[in-house]
Coordinates of C-alpha atoms and ligand atoms in Angstrom, one line a residue:
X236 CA 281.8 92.4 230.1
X237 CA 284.3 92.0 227.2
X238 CA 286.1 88.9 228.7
X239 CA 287.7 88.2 225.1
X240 CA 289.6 92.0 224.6
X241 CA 293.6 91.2 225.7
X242 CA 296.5 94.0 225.7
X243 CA 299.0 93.1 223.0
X244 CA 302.8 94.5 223.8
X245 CA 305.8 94.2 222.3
X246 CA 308.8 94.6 225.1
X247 CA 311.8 96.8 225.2
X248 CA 310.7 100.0 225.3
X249 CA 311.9 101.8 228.6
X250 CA 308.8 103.6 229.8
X251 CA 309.4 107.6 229.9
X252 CA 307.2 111.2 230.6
X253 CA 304.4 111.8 233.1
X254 CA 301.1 110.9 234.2
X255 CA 299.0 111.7 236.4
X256 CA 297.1 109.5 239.2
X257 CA 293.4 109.5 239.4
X258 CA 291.2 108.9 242.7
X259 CA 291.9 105.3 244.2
X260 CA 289.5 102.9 243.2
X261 CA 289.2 101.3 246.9
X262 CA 288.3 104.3 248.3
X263 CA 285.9 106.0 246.2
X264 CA 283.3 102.4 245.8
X265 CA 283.3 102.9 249.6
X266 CA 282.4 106.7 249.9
X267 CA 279.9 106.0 247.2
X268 CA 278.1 102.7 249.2
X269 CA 278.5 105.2 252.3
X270 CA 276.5 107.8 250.8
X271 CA 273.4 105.8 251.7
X272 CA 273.5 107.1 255.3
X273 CA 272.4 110.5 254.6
X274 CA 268.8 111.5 252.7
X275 CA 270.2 113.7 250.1
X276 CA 272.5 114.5 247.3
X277 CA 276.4 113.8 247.8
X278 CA 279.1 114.4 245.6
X279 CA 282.1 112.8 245.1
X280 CA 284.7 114.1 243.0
X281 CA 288.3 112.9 241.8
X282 CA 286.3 109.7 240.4
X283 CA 289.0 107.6 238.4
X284 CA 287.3 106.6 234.6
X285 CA 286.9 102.6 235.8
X286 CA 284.4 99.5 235.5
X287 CA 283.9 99.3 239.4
X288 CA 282.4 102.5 239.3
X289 CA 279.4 101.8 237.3
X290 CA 278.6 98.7 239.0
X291 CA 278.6 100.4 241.9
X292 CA 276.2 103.4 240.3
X293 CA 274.1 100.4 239.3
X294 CA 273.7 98.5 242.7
X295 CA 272.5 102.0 243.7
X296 CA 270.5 102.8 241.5
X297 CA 268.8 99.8 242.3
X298 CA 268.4 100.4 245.9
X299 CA 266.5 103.5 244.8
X300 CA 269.3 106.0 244.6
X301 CA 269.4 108.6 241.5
X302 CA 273.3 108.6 240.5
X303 CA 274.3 110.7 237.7
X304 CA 278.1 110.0 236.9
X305 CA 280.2 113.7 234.6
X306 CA 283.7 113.3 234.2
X307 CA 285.2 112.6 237.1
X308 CA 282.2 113.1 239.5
X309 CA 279.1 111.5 240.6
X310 CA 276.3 112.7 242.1
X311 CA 274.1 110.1 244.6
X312 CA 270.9 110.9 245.1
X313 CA 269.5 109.4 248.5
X314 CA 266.0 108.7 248.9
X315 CA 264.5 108.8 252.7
X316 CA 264.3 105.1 252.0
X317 CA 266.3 103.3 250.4
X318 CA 266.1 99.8 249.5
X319 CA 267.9 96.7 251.3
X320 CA 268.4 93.8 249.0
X321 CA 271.8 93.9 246.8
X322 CA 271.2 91.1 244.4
X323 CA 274.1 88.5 243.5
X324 CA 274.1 89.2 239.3
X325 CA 276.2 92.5 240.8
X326 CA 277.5 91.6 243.7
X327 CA 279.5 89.0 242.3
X328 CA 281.5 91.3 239.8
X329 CA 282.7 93.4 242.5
X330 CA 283.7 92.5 245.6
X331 CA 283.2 96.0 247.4
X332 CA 279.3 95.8 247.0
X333 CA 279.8 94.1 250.2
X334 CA 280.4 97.7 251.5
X335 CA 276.6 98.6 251.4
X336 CA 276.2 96.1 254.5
X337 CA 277.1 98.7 257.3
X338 CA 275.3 101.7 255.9
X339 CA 272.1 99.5 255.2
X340 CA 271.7 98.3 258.7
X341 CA 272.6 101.7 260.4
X342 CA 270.4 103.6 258.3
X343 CA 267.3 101.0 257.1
X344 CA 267.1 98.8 259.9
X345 CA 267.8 95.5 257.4
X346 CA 269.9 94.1 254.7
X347 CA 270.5 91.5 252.7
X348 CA 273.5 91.8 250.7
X349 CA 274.4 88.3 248.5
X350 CA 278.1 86.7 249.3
X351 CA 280.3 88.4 246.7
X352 CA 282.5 87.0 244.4
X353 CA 285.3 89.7 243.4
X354 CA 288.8 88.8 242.8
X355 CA 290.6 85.0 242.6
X356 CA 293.0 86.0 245.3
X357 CA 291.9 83.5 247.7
X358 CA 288.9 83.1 250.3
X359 CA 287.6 86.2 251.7
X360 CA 285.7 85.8 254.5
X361 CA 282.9 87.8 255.8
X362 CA 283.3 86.5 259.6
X363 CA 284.6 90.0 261.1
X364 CA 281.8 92.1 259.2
X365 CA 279.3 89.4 260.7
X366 CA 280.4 89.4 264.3
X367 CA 281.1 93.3 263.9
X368 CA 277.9 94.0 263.2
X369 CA 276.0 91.4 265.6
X370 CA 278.4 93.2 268.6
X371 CA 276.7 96.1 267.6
X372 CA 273.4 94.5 268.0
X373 CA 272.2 93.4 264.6
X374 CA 271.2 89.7 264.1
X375 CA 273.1 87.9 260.9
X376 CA 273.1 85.2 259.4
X377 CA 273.9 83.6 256.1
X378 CA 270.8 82.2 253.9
X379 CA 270.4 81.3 250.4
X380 CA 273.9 82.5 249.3
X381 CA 273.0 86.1 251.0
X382 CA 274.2 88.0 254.2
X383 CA 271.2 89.0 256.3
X384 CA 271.6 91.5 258.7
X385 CA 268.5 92.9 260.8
X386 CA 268.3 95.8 263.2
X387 CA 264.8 97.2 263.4
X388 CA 265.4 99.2 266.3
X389 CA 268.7 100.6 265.4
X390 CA 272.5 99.7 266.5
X391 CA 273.9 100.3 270.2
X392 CA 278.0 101.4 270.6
X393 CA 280.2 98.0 271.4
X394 CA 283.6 97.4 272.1
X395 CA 285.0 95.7 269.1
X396 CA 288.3 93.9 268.6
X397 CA 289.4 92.4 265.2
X398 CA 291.3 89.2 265.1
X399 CA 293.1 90.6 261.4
X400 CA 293.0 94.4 260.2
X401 CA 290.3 93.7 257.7
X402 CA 289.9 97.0 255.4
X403 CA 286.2 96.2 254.8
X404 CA 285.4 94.8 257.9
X405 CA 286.5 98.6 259.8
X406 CA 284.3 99.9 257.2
X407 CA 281.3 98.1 257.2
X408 CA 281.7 98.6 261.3
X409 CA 282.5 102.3 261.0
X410 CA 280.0 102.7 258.8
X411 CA 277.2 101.1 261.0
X412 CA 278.6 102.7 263.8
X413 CA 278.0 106.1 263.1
X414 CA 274.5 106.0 263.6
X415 CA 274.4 103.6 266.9
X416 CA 273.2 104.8 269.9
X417 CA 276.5 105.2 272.1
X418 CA 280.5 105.3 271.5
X419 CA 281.8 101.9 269.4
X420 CA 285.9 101.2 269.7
X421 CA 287.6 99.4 266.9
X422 CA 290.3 97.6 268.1
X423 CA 293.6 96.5 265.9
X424 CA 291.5 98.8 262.7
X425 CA 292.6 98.6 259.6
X426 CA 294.9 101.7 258.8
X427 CA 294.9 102.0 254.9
X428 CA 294.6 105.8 253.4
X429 CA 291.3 104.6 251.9
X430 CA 289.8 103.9 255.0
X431 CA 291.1 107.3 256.5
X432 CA 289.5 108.7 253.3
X433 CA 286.3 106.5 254.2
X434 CA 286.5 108.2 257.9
X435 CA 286.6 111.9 256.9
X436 CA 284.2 111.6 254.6
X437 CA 281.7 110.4 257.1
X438 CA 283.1 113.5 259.2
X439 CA 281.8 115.5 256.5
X440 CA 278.8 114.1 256.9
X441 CA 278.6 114.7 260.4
X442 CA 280.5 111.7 262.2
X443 CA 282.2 111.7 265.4
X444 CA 285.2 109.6 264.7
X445 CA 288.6 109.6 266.6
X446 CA 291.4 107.9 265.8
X447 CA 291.8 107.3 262.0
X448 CA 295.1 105.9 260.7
X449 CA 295.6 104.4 264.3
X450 CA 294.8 100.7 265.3
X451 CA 291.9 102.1 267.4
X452 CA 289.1 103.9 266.2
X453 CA 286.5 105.7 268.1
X454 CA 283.2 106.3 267.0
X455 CA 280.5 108.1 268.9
X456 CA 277.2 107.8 267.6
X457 CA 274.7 110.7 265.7
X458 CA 271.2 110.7 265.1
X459 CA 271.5 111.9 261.2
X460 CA 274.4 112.1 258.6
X461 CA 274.2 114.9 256.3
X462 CA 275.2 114.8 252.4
X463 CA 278.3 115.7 251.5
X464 CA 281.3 116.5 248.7
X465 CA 284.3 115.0 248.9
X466 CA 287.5 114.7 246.8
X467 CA 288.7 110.8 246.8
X468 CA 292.3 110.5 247.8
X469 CA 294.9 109.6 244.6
X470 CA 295.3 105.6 244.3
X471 CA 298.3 104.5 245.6
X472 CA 298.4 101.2 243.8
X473 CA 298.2 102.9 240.5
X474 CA 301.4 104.9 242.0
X475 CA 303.2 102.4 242.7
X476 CA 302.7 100.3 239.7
X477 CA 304.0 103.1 238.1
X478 CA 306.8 103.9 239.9
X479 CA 307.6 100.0 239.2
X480 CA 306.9 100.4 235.8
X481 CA 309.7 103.0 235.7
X482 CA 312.2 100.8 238.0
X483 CA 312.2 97.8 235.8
X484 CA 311.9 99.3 232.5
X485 CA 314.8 101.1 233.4
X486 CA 312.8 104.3 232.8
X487 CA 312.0 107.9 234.2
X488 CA 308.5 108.2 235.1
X489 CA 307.0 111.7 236.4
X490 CA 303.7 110.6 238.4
X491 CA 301.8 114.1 239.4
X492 CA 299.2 114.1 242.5
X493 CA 301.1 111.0 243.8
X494 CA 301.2 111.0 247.9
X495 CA 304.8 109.6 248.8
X496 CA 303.6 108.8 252.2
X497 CA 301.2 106.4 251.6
X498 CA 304.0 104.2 249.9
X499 CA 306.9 105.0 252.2
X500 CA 308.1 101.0 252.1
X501 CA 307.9 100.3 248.4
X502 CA 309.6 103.6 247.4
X503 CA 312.2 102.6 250.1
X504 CA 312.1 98.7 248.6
X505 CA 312.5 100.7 245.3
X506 CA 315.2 102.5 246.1
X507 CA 317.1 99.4 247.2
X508 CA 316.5 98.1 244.2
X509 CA 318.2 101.2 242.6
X510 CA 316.0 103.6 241.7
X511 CA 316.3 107.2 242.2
X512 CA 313.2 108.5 243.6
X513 CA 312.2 112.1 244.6
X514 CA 309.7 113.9 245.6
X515 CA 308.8 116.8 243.2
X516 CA 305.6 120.0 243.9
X517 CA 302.7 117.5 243.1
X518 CA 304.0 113.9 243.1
X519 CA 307.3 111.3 242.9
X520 CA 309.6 110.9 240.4
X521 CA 311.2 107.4 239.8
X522 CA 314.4 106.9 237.5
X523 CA 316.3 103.8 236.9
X524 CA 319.5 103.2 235.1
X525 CA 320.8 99.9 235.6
X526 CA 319.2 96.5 236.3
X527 CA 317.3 96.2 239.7
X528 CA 319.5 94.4 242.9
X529 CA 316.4 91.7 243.9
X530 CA 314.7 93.2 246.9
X531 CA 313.2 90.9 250.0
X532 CA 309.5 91.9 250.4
X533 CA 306.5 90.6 253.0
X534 CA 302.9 91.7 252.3
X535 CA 301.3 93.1 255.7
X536 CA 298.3 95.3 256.2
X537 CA 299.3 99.1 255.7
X538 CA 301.9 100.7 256.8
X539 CA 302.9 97.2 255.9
X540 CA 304.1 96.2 251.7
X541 CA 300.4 96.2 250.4
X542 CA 299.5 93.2 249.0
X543 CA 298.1 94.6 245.8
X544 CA 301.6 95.5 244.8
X545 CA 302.9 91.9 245.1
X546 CA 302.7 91.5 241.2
X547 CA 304.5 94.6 240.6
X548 CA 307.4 93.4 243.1
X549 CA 307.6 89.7 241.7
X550 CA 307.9 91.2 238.2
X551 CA 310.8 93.3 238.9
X552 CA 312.7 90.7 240.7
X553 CA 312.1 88.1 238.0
X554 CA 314.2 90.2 235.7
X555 CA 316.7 92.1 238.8
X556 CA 320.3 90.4 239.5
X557 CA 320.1 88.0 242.7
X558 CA 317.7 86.0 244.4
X559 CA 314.9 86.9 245.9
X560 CA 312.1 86.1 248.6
X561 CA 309.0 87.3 248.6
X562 CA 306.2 86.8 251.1
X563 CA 302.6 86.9 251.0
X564 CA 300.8 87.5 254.4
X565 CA 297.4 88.9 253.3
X566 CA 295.7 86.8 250.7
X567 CA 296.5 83.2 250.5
X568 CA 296.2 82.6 246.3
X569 CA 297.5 85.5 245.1
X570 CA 300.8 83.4 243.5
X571 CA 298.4 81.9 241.4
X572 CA 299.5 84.4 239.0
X573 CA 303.1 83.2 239.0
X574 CA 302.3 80.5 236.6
X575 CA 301.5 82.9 234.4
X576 CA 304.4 84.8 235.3
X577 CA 306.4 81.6 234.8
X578 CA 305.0 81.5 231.1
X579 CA 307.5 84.8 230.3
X580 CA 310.8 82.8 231.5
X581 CA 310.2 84.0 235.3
X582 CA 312.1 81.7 237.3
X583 CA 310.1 81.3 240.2
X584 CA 309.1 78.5 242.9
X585 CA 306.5 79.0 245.2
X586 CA 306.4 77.0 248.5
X587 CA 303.1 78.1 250.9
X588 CA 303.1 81.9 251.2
X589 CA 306.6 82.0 249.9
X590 CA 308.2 83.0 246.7
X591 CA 311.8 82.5 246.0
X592 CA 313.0 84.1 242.6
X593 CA 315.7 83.8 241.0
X594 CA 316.3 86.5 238.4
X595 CA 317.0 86.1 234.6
X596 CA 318.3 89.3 232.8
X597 CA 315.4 89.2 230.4
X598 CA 311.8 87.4 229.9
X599 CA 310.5 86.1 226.4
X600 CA 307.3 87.3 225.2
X601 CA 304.6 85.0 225.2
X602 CA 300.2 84.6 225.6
X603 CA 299.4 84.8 229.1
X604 CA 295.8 85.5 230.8
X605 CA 294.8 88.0 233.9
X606 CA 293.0 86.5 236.9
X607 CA 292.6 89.7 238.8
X608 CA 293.3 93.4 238.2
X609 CA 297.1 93.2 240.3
X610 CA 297.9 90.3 238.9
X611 CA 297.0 91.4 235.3
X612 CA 298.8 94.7 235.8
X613 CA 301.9 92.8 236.7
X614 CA 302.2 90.8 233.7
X615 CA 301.7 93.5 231.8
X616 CA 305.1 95.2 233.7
X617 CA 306.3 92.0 233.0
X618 CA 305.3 92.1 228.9
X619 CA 307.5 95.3 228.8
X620 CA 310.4 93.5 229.7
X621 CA 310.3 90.9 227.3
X622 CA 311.7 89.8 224.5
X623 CA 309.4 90.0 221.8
X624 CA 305.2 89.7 221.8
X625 CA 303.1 89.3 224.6
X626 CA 299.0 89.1 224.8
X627 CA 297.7 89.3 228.2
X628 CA 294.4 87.8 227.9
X629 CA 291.2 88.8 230.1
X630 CA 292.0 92.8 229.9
X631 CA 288.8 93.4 231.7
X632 CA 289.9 92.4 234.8
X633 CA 292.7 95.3 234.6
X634 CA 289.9 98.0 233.6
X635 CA 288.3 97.6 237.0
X636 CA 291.6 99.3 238.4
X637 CA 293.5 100.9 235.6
X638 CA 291.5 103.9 234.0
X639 CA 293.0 104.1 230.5
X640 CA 296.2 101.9 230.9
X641 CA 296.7 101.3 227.3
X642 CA 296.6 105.1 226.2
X643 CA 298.9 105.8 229.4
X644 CA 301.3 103.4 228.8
X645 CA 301.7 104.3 225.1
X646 CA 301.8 108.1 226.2
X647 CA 304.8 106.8 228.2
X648 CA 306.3 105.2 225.4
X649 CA 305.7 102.0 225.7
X650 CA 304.4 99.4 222.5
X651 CA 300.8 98.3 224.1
X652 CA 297.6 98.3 222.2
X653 CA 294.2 97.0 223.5
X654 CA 292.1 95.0 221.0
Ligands
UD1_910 C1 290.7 95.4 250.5 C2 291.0 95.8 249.1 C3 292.1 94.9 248.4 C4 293.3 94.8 249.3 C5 292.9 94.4 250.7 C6 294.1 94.3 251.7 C7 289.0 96.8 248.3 C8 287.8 96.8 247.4 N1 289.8 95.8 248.3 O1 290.1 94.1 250.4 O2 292.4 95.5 247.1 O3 294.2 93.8 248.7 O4 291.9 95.3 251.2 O5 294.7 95.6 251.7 O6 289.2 97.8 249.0 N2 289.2 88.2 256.2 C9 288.6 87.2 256.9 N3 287.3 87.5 257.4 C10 286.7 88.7 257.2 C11 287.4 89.7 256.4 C12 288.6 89.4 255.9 O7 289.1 86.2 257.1 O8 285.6 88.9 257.7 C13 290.6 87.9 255.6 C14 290.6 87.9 254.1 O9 290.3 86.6 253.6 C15 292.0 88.2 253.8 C16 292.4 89.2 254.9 O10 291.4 89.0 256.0 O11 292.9 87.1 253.9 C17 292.4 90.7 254.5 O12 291.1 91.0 254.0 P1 290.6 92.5 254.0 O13 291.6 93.4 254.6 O14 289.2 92.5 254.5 O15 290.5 92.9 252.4 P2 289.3 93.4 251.6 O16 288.7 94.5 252.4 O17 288.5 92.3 251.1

């Protein structure tokens, strides 16, 4: 991993022309750990060009899956029996490898799957997969730095309620699920497009799931998943860190195979902020003329203000007229990137899970270093408003999510280059 390559831009340039989204990144590592309920080749396709990808085609690969990865599609190759131990030298780049937990215990009987590391957003716990999966019947522990899960004779249906809408929690549940003996309930799910994504794909495969995109999902259980090929859903984050991009850089930004509905609130925070967005055939278009009115925003699970846009909506009120409160409810350190923030002139105070922000009309370039992919995508929104030169240190952190950034964002116009 490249830790020392940094994107180098030079603010001012509004940001102007088209792109076009690529499958989401949190939904397509899922459908790929999911593949290893059926025996079999599946195909995913829509695969966006990122670092989280391969990791994933490398955990497995080493649990005895052939993947082959063209363009933008990868083909997983299932073996009757896979393997169940997902060492921590991969695990800890990528927090999602936690998703082969469920599929391992449905389908092999055991896993052991190290803690992960992922993203410096704040403790994320693994409580709700645990007691998800021991409701279902597995025993689980936590040994040696490693989750281990045991099932040998296979999962039985349970009624489940989550204390928080964890996203990987549902899915390491659902996933496990599908092949218990018996109907499972999901109570207060997780709702995010990816995990609807997640669901159908496993429909494709042969699941009997009810519910999806509701707070409670149903799951009856099969005997055997089929393989499948699926289409990931667009990435919504990307979307709407474009859409941003346009907003504060007082641009006009043309983002095809965007879906408007799966960012209903921050196009509406967007538009109270004074941008004029439509819809258009394929996507969202998001125009901005004058500087952005400060917008009030509070992170909640989806339909709730995701949390991954936080950066974007802490950038554009650092530069918008008025004051400005911003609230994070899902991950506890995710201001950590504020001080960075702060380093560009950002006049920001942070008390608990609070932001108050107080706008300045224009930030000054300066060095400032990524901690995770949002936050580093942020800053850079933030670079393009400044006065001046900024380096944005740790770029691989913003690979993991942004396929191409630098070449997009200079096709938009904007002064970046990656070295
Ligand atoms: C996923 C996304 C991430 C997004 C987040 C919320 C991926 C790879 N990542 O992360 O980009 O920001 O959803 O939309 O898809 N929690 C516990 N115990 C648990 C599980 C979670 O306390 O067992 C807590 C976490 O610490 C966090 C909150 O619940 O505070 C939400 O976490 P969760 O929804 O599980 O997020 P992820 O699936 O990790």
């Amino acid at each position: 991993m490249a830790s020392h390559d940094r994107f180098r831009v030079f603010g001012g340039s509004p940001l102007r022309g088209e792109v076009t989204i690529s499958g989401a990144k949190n939904s397509v590592l899922k459908l790929m750990a999911a593949s290893l309920l059926a025996t079999g080749k599946t195909t995913i396709t829509n695969v966006p060009d990122i670092a989280d990808v391969d990791i994933m085609a490398d955990l497995l690969t080493r649990l005895g899956c052939t993947v082959i990865r063209s363009q933008s599609q990868v083909s997983i190759d299932v073996p009757q029996t896979p393997g169940h131990r997902a060492d921590y030298d991969l695990v800890r780049k990528m927090r999602a490898s936690i998703n082969v937990l469920g599929p391992l215990v449905a389908r092999v009987g055991e896993a052991e799957v190290a803690l992960p590391g992922g993203d410096a957003i704040g403790s994320r716990g693994l409580d709700f997969h645990i007691k998800g999966l021991e409701a279902l019947g597995a025993k689980a522990h936590i040994e040696h730095g490693y989750v281990v899960a045991e099932a040998p004779h296979g999962l039985t249906g349970a009624v489940i309620d989550l204390d928080f809408p964890s996203v990987g929690a549902t899915e390491n549940i659902m996933t496990a699920a599908v092949l218990a003996k018996g109907v499972t309930t999901i109570d207060n799910a997780a709702r995010e497009p990816d995990l609807v994504d997640l669901g159908e794909f496993l429909i494709s495969m042969g699941a009997n799931i009810q519910g999806l995109g509701s707070p409670t999902i149903t799951i009856t259980g099969v005997n055997e998943l089929k393989p499948t090929t699926h289409a990931t859903i667009p990435d919504r984050i990307i979307t709407g860190t474009w859409a941003f991009a346009a907003a504060m850089t007082r641009g006009d930004i043309t983002i095809h195979g965007a879906r408007a509905e799966h960012l209903e609130l921050p196009l509406e925070k967007l538009a109270s902020a004074g941008a004029i967005v439509t819809t258009t055939a394929d996507g969202i278009r998001v125009r901005m003329d004058v500087r952005p009115q400060a917008i009030d925003v509070a992170t909640l699970p989806y339909p709730g203000f995701p949390t991954d846009l936080l950066p974007m909506v802490i950038a554009l009120n650092s530069i918008a007229d008025g004051h400005s409160l911003v609230t994070e409810n899902v991950f506890e350190s995710r201001f950590m990137f504020v001080n960075e923030l702060s380093r560009l002139g950002a006049q920001i105070s942070v008390d608990g899970h609070h932001a108050s922000i107080e706008g300045v009309p224009e930030l000054s370039g300066a060095p400032v270093e990524a901690h995770d992919i949002r936050a580093g995508a942020g800053l850079i929104l933030a670079a393009l408003v400044s006065d001046g030169e900024s380096t944005i240190d740790q770029a691989f952190h913003v690979d993991r999510g942004y396929p191409n950034f630098a070449e997009q964002l200079q096709s938009l116009g904007a002064k970046v280059t990656r070295e």
